[in-house]
Amino acid sequence: MGAEAIALDGEKLSSVVEISGYVDGEIGPPEKMPLLTPYQLGPFHLSHRIVLAPLTRCRSYNTIPQPHAALFYAQRTAPGGLLIAEATGVSETSNGYPHAPGIWSQEQVEAWKPIVKAVHDKGGIFFCQIWHVGRVSHTDYQPNGVAPLSSSNKRMEGQITLPSGTETADASVPRALKIEEIPKIVEDFRLAARNAILAGFDGVEIHGAHGYLIDQFLRDGINDRSDAYGGSLENRSRFALEIVEAIVNEIGAEKVGIRLSPFTNLAGASDSDPMGLGIHLAKALNKYNILYAHYVEPRFSLNGDVATDHTLLPIRKAFKNSFFAAGGFTRESGNESIASGIADAVVYGRLFLANPDLPKRFELNAPLNPYNRDTFYTQDPVVGYTDYPFLEQV
């Protein structure tokens, strides 16, 4: 279902070779594996570098976050751990998934508060990912059944799961935003960020990845505009950067991250120069001094790793603040990414979904629970959601 969200970890499980502790030929105490070393993320002190990915779970009935989400997130919280909440809609036009949460109304803000408190009560740090899906939608999700919004009128090839959660249909033909309408979308993101802070979140992550609305402006395979928001890299990046600037001005740069995926082709998003796009965005984001950039690995695809000569290293070098990497990481490759300096933290999705005590399992090199794809996007408040066992229950 959909183009996002859960597919952030690889199928293959492997173990890292423990760091031996040899120093100049002498045996010293074993060092902590890189993933379990502390990290100062701006004002936030992380006790480890294993981040919970934003995972669409389709269990916020009628866009209202539910009490069972408090247990889901609390289960995956350790003191000093960073969690990124599932993608959360910024407006009534932003949705394209059944029972995905929103944060544009007071009712939604109030529903988020006890969920955020559950994470904070366990010492966690909690960011809210905010999004607009753009053309990855259907008229059934839109107010009065109007066309979804996008950078262009190009329809996404593929199926959308309808609000019932059981039926599917072709994605609807979108309507290209008029240039005078774009400030309203930027304002929706600003207000969503404000609401996230009112709900108690420590910050927000802007979802600029995986073929959703911001990505529909960034990619030249979708964006065919001839105005100030299309054509050149600078123009195609304008919408994303206007959103970043508005949110930074609203809540502060130290509370803002962004997720980007210039190399992935999810939801029909493609670009003629993904590395150029990734580096351009990294450099442009430096102006705003945001807390972190969260990039998806070039090798990542929904169907497993793909062969590529690209790495995130040039982008990582271009961005001056904290850098997160996501996409098919195992225990071994995550440690390698930290040790090599490519990433300051590694974002895990499916492995963390199925293993609420993932940092502990990595520390002990313990077996991992397998995940069940069939329950990723179902609406059951327990099965496939809060019933994955902890180590001591195995």
JSON list of C-alpha atoms in Angstrom, two decimals, residues 96-229:
[
{"chain": "A", "resi": 96, "resn": "GLY", "atom": "CA", "xyz": [-4.18, 9.79, 0.85]},
{"chain": "A", "resi": 97, "resn": "TYR", "atom": "CA", "xyz": [-4.10, 6.91, 3.33]},
{"chain": "A", "resi": 98, "resn": "PRO", "atom": "CA", "xyz": [-6.92, 5.39, 5.39]},
{"chain": "A", "resi": 99, "resn": "HIS", "atom": "CA", "xyz": [-6.89, 6.49, 9.03]},
{"chain": "A", "resi": 100, "resn": "ALA", "atom": "CA", "xyz": [-3.62, 8.41, 8.84]},
{"chain": "A", "resi": 101, "resn": "PRO", "atom": "CA", "xyz": [-3.38, 11.08, 11.54]},
{"chain": "A", "resi": 102, "resn": "GLY", "atom": "CA", "xyz": [-3.63, 14.83, 11.15]},
{"chain": "A", "resi": 103, "resn": "ILE", "atom": "CA", "xyz": [-2.55, 17.81, 13.20]},
{"chain": "A", "resi": 104, "resn": "TRP", "atom": "CA", "xyz": [-4.54, 20.69, 11.69]},
{"chain": "A", "resi": 105, "resn": "SER", "atom": "CA", "xyz": [-7.43, 20.69, 14.19]},
{"chain": "A", "resi": 106, "resn": "GLN", "atom": "CA", "xyz": [-7.66, 21.28, 17.93]},
{"chain": "A", "resi": 107, "resn": "GLU", "atom": "CA", "xyz": [-9.21, 17.83, 18.37]},
{"chain": "A", "resi": 108, "resn": "GLN", "atom": "CA", "xyz": [-6.15, 16.24, 16.74]},
{"chain": "A", "resi": 109, "resn": "VAL", "atom": "CA", "xyz": [-3.76, 18.32, 18.86]},
{"chain": "A", "resi": 110, "resn": "GLU", "atom": "CA", "xyz": [-5.51, 17.23, 22.04]},
{"chain": "A", "resi": 111, "resn": "ALA", "atom": "CA", "xyz": [-5.44, 13.58, 20.92]},
{"chain": "A", "resi": 112, "resn": "TRP", "atom": "CA", "xyz": [-1.68, 13.76, 20.34]},
{"chain": "A", "resi": 113, "resn": "LYS", "atom": "CA", "xyz": [-0.93, 15.15, 23.81]},
{"chain": "A", "resi": 114, "resn": "PRO", "atom": "CA", "xyz": [-1.19, 11.90, 25.84]},
{"chain": "A", "resi": 115, "resn": "ILE", "atom": "CA", "xyz": [0.77, 10.04, 23.14]},
{"chain": "A", "resi": 116, "resn": "VAL", "atom": "CA", "xyz": [3.60, 12.55, 23.35]},
{"chain": "A", "resi": 117, "resn": "LYS", "atom": "CA", "xyz": [3.45, 12.43, 27.15]},
{"chain": "A", "resi": 118, "resn": "ALA", "atom": "CA", "xyz": [3.85, 8.63, 27.08]},
{"chain": "A", "resi": 119, "resn": "VAL", "atom": "CA", "xyz": [7.14, 9.03, 25.19]},
{"chain": "A", "resi": 120, "resn": "HIS", "atom": "CA", "xyz": [8.37, 11.84, 27.42]},
{"chain": "A", "resi": 121, "resn": "ASP", "atom": "CA", "xyz": [7.48, 9.89, 30.56]},
{"chain": "A", "resi": 122, "resn": "LYS", "atom": "CA", "xyz": [10.00, 7.25, 29.44]},
{"chain": "A", "resi": 123, "resn": "GLY", "atom": "CA", "xyz": [12.68, 9.82, 28.70]},
{"chain": "A", "resi": 124, "resn": "GLY", "atom": "CA", "xyz": [12.33, 9.85, 24.93]},
{"chain": "A", "resi": 125, "resn": "ILE", "atom": "CA", "xyz": [12.66, 12.67, 22.42]},
{"chain": "A", "resi": 126, "resn": "PHE", "atom": "CA", "xyz": [9.74, 12.88, 20.00]},
{"chain": "A", "resi": 127, "resn": "PHE", "atom": "CA", "xyz": [9.49, 14.63, 16.64]},
{"chain": "A", "resi": 128, "resn": "CYS", "atom": "CA", "xyz": [6.34, 14.78, 14.51]},
{"chain": "A", "resi": 129, "resn": "GLN", "atom": "CA", "xyz": [6.72, 14.19, 10.78]},
{"chain": "A", "resi": 130, "resn": "ILE", "atom": "CA", "xyz": [4.35, 16.46, 8.84]},
{"chain": "A", "resi": 131, "resn": "TRP", "atom": "CA", "xyz": [3.30, 15.91, 5.25]},
{"chain": "A", "resi": 132, "resn": "HIS", "atom": "CA", "xyz": [1.02, 16.59, 2.35]},
{"chain": "A", "resi": 133, "resn": "VAL", "atom": "CA", "xyz": [0.68, 13.63, -0.02]},
{"chain": "A", "resi": 134, "resn": "GLY", "atom": "CA", "xyz": [-0.21, 15.73, -3.06]},
{"chain": "A", "resi": 135, "resn": "ARG", "atom": "CA", "xyz": [-1.14, 13.53, -6.01]},
{"chain": "A", "resi": 136, "resn": "VAL", "atom": "CA", "xyz": [-0.68, 10.28, -4.04]},
{"chain": "A", "resi": 137, "resn": "SER", "atom": "CA", "xyz": [-4.37, 10.44, -3.26]},
{"chain": "A", "resi": 138, "resn": "HIS", "atom": "CA", "xyz": [-7.88, 10.01, -4.54]},
{"chain": "A", "resi": 139, "resn": "THR", "atom": "CA", "xyz": [-10.89, 12.29, -4.77]},
{"chain": "A", "resi": 140, "resn": "ASP", "atom": "CA", "xyz": [-12.53, 10.24, -2.01]},
{"chain": "A", "resi": 141, "resn": "TYR", "atom": "CA", "xyz": [-10.01, 11.74, 0.43]},
{"chain": "A", "resi": 142, "resn": "GLN", "atom": "CA", "xyz": [-10.48, 15.32, -0.74]},
{"chain": "A", "resi": 143, "resn": "PRO", "atom": "CA", "xyz": [-12.97, 17.90, 0.56]},
{"chain": "A", "resi": 144, "resn": "ASN", "atom": "CA", "xyz": [-16.08, 17.82, -1.62]},
{"chain": "A", "resi": 145, "resn": "GLY", "atom": "CA", "xyz": [-14.42, 15.21, -3.84]},
{"chain": "A", "resi": 146, "resn": "VAL", "atom": "CA", "xyz": [-12.18, 17.69, -5.65]},
{"chain": "A", "resi": 147, "resn": "ALA", "atom": "CA", "xyz": [-8.97, 16.69, -7.44]},
{"chain": "A", "resi": 148, "resn": "PRO", "atom": "CA", "xyz": [-5.82, 16.19, -5.31]},
{"chain": "A", "resi": 149, "resn": "LEU", "atom": "CA", "xyz": [-3.21, 18.93, -5.49]},
{"chain": "A", "resi": 150, "resn": "SER", "atom": "CA", "xyz": [0.23, 18.62, -7.05]},
{"chain": "A", "resi": 151, "resn": "SER", "atom": "CA", "xyz": [2.96, 20.53, -8.86]},
{"chain": "A", "resi": 152, "resn": "SER", "atom": "CA", "xyz": [1.50, 19.35, -12.18]},
{"chain": "A", "resi": 153, "resn": "ASN", "atom": "CA", "xyz": [-1.53, 17.56, -13.57]},
{"chain": "A", "resi": 154, "resn": "LYS", "atom": "CA", "xyz": [0.41, 14.32, -14.15]},
{"chain": "A", "resi": 155, "resn": "ARG", "atom": "CA", "xyz": [-1.40, 11.38, -12.57]},
{"chain": "A", "resi": 156, "resn": "MET", "atom": "CA", "xyz": [0.55, 8.91, -10.48]},
{"chain": "A", "resi": 157, "resn": "GLU", "atom": "CA", "xyz": [0.53, 5.45, -11.98]},
{"chain": "A", "resi": 158, "resn": "GLY", "atom": "CA", "xyz": [-0.70, 3.02, -9.36]},
{"chain": "A", "resi": 159, "resn": "GLN", "atom": "CA", "xyz": [-3.42, 2.20, -6.89]},
{"chain": "A", "resi": 160, "resn": "ILE", "atom": "CA", "xyz": [-4.62, 4.10, -3.84]},
{"chain": "A", "resi": 161, "resn": "THR", "atom": "CA", "xyz": [-6.24, 2.36, -0.90]},
{"chain": "A", "resi": 162, "resn": "LEU", "atom": "CA", "xyz": [-9.53, 4.16, -0.34]},
{"chain": "A", "resi": 163, "resn": "PRO", "atom": "CA", "xyz": [-10.73, 5.49, 3.04]},
{"chain": "A", "resi": 164, "resn": "SER", "atom": "CA", "xyz": [-12.54, 2.22, 3.78]},
{"chain": "A", "resi": 165, "resn": "GLY", "atom": "CA", "xyz": [-9.14, 0.53, 4.08]},
{"chain": "A", "resi": 166, "resn": "THR", "atom": "CA", "xyz": [-10.37, -2.43, 2.02]},
{"chain": "A", "resi": 167, "resn": "GLU", "atom": "CA", "xyz": [-10.98, -1.04, -1.48]},
{"chain": "A", "resi": 168, "resn": "THR", "atom": "CA", "xyz": [-8.48, 0.30, -3.99]},
{"chain": "A", "resi": 169, "resn": "ALA", "atom": "CA", "xyz": [-8.71, 2.51, -7.06]},
{"chain": "A", "resi": 170, "resn": "ASP", "atom": "CA", "xyz": [-6.42, 4.24, -9.52]},
{"chain": "A", "resi": 171, "resn": "ALA", "atom": "CA", "xyz": [-4.90, 7.43, -8.18]},
{"chain": "A", "resi": 172, "resn": "SER", "atom": "CA", "xyz": [-6.94, 10.44, -9.24]},
{"chain": "A", "resi": 173, "resn": "VAL", "atom": "CA", "xyz": [-5.74, 12.96, -11.79]},
{"chain": "A", "resi": 174, "resn": "PRO", "atom": "CA", "xyz": [-4.32, 15.87, -9.75]},
{"chain": "A", "resi": 175, "resn": "ARG", "atom": "CA", "xyz": [-4.71, 19.60, -10.25]},
{"chain": "A", "resi": 176, "resn": "ALA", "atom": "CA", "xyz": [-1.57, 21.71, -10.53]},
{"chain": "A", "resi": 177, "resn": "LEU", "atom": "CA", "xyz": [-1.46, 24.34, -7.80]},
{"chain": "A", "resi": 178, "resn": "LYS", "atom": "CA", "xyz": [-1.80, 27.88, -9.07]},
{"chain": "A", "resi": 179, "resn": "ILE", "atom": "CA", "xyz": [1.11, 30.05, -8.08]},
{"chain": "A", "resi": 180, "resn": "GLU", "atom": "CA", "xyz": [-1.15, 32.18, -5.89]},
{"chain": "A", "resi": 181, "resn": "GLU", "atom": "CA", "xyz": [-2.31, 29.06, -4.01]},
{"chain": "A", "resi": 182, "resn": "ILE", "atom": "CA", "xyz": [1.17, 27.96, -2.94]},
{"chain": "A", "resi": 183, "resn": "PRO", "atom": "CA", "xyz": [1.47, 30.36, 0.05]},
{"chain": "A", "resi": 184, "resn": "LYS", "atom": "CA", "xyz": [-1.64, 28.72, 1.55]},
{"chain": "A", "resi": 185, "resn": "ILE", "atom": "CA", "xyz": [0.08, 25.31, 1.52]},
{"chain": "A", "resi": 186, "resn": "VAL", "atom": "CA", "xyz": [3.20, 26.82, 3.10]},
{"chain": "A", "resi": 187, "resn": "GLU", "atom": "CA", "xyz": [0.94, 28.34, 5.76]},
{"chain": "A", "resi": 188, "resn": "ASP", "atom": "CA", "xyz": [-0.65, 24.93, 6.40]},
{"chain": "A", "resi": 189, "resn": "PHE", "atom": "CA", "xyz": [2.79, 23.50, 7.12]},
{"chain": "A", "resi": 190, "resn": "ARG", "atom": "CA", "xyz": [3.63, 26.41, 9.43]},
{"chain": "A", "resi": 191, "resn": "LEU", "atom": "CA", "xyz": [0.44, 25.98, 11.42]},
{"chain": "A", "resi": 192, "resn": "ALA", "atom": "CA", "xyz": [0.95, 22.21, 11.61]},
{"chain": "A", "resi": 193, "resn": "ALA", "atom": "CA", "xyz": [4.42, 22.79, 13.07]},
{"chain": "A", "resi": 194, "resn": "ARG", "atom": "CA", "xyz": [2.96, 25.20, 15.62]},
{"chain": "A", "resi": 195, "resn": "ASN", "atom": "CA", "xyz": [0.32, 22.63, 16.52]},
{"chain": "A", "resi": 196, "resn": "ALA", "atom": "CA", "xyz": [2.95, 19.93, 16.93]},
{"chain": "A", "resi": 197, "resn": "ILE", "atom": "CA", "xyz": [4.75, 22.05, 19.52]},
{"chain": "A", "resi": 198, "resn": "LEU", "atom": "CA", "xyz": [1.42, 22.78, 21.24]},
{"chain": "A", "resi": 199, "resn": "ALA", "atom": "CA", "xyz": [0.84, 19.01, 21.40]},
{"chain": "A", "resi": 200, "resn": "GLY", "atom": "CA", "xyz": [4.17, 18.66, 23.21]},
{"chain": "A", "resi": 201, "resn": "PHE", "atom": "CA", "xyz": [6.42, 17.36, 20.44]},
{"chain": "A", "resi": 202, "resn": "ASP", "atom": "CA", "xyz": [10.08, 18.34, 20.70]},
{"chain": "A", "resi": 203, "resn": "GLY", "atom": "CA", "xyz": [10.21, 19.27, 17.03]},
{"chain": "A", "resi": 204, "resn": "VAL", "atom": "CA", "xyz": [9.01, 18.43, 13.53]},
{"chain": "A", "resi": 205, "resn": "GLU", "atom": "CA", "xyz": [10.38, 16.61, 10.53]},
{"chain": "A", "resi": 206, "resn": "ILE", "atom": "CA", "xyz": [9.20, 17.96, 7.18]},
{"chain": "A", "resi": 207, "resn": "HIS", "atom": "CA", "xyz": [8.40, 15.09, 4.81]},
{"chain": "A", "resi": 208, "resn": "GLY", "atom": "CA", "xyz": [10.05, 16.05, 1.54]},
{"chain": "A", "resi": 209, "resn": "ALA", "atom": "CA", "xyz": [10.62, 12.50, 0.31]},
{"chain": "A", "resi": 210, "resn": "HIS", "atom": "CA", "xyz": [9.05, 9.50, -1.43]},
{"chain": "A", "resi": 211, "resn": "GLY", "atom": "CA", "xyz": [7.03, 11.23, -4.10]},
{"chain": "A", "resi": 212, "resn": "TYR", "atom": "CA", "xyz": [4.70, 13.26, -1.88]},
{"chain": "A", "resi": 213, "resn": "LEU", "atom": "CA", "xyz": [3.82, 16.91, -2.50]},
{"chain": "A", "resi": 214, "resn": "ILE", "atom": "CA", "xyz": [7.16, 18.54, -1.70]},
{"chain": "A", "resi": 215, "resn": "ASP", "atom": "CA", "xyz": [8.95, 15.86, -3.71]},
{"chain": "A", "resi": 216, "resn": "GLN", "atom": "CA", "xyz": [6.51, 16.46, -6.57]},
{"chain": "A", "resi": 217, "resn": "PHE", "atom": "CA", "xyz": [7.94, 19.98, -6.80]},
{"chain": "A", "resi": 218, "resn": "LEU", "atom": "CA", "xyz": [11.56, 18.84, -6.39]},
{"chain": "A", "resi": 219, "resn": "ARG", "atom": "CA", "xyz": [11.63, 16.18, -9.13]},
{"chain": "A", "resi": 220, "resn": "ASP", "atom": "CA", "xyz": [11.88, 17.12, -12.77]},
{"chain": "A", "resi": 221, "resn": "GLY", "atom": "CA", "xyz": [10.17, 13.85, -13.70]},
{"chain": "A", "resi": 222, "resn": "ILE", "atom": "CA", "xyz": [6.94, 15.27, -12.23]},
{"chain": "A", "resi": 223, "resn": "ASN", "atom": "CA", "xyz": [7.37, 19.05, -12.07]},
{"chain": "A", "resi": 224, "resn": "ASP", "atom": "CA", "xyz": [6.75, 20.49, -15.53]},
{"chain": "A", "resi": 225, "resn": "ARG", "atom": "CA", "xyz": [5.97, 24.03, -14.40]},
{"chain": "A", "resi": 226, "resn": "SER", "atom": "CA", "xyz": [7.24, 27.06, -16.28]},
{"chain": "A", "resi": 227, "resn": "ASP", "atom": "CA", "xyz": [6.81, 29.57, -13.45]},
{"chain": "A", "resi": 228, "resn": "ALA", "atom": "CA", "xyz": [9.02, 30.41, -10.45]},
{"chain": "A", "resi": 229, "resn": "TYR", "atom": "CA", "xyz": [8.45, 26.90, -9.01]}
]
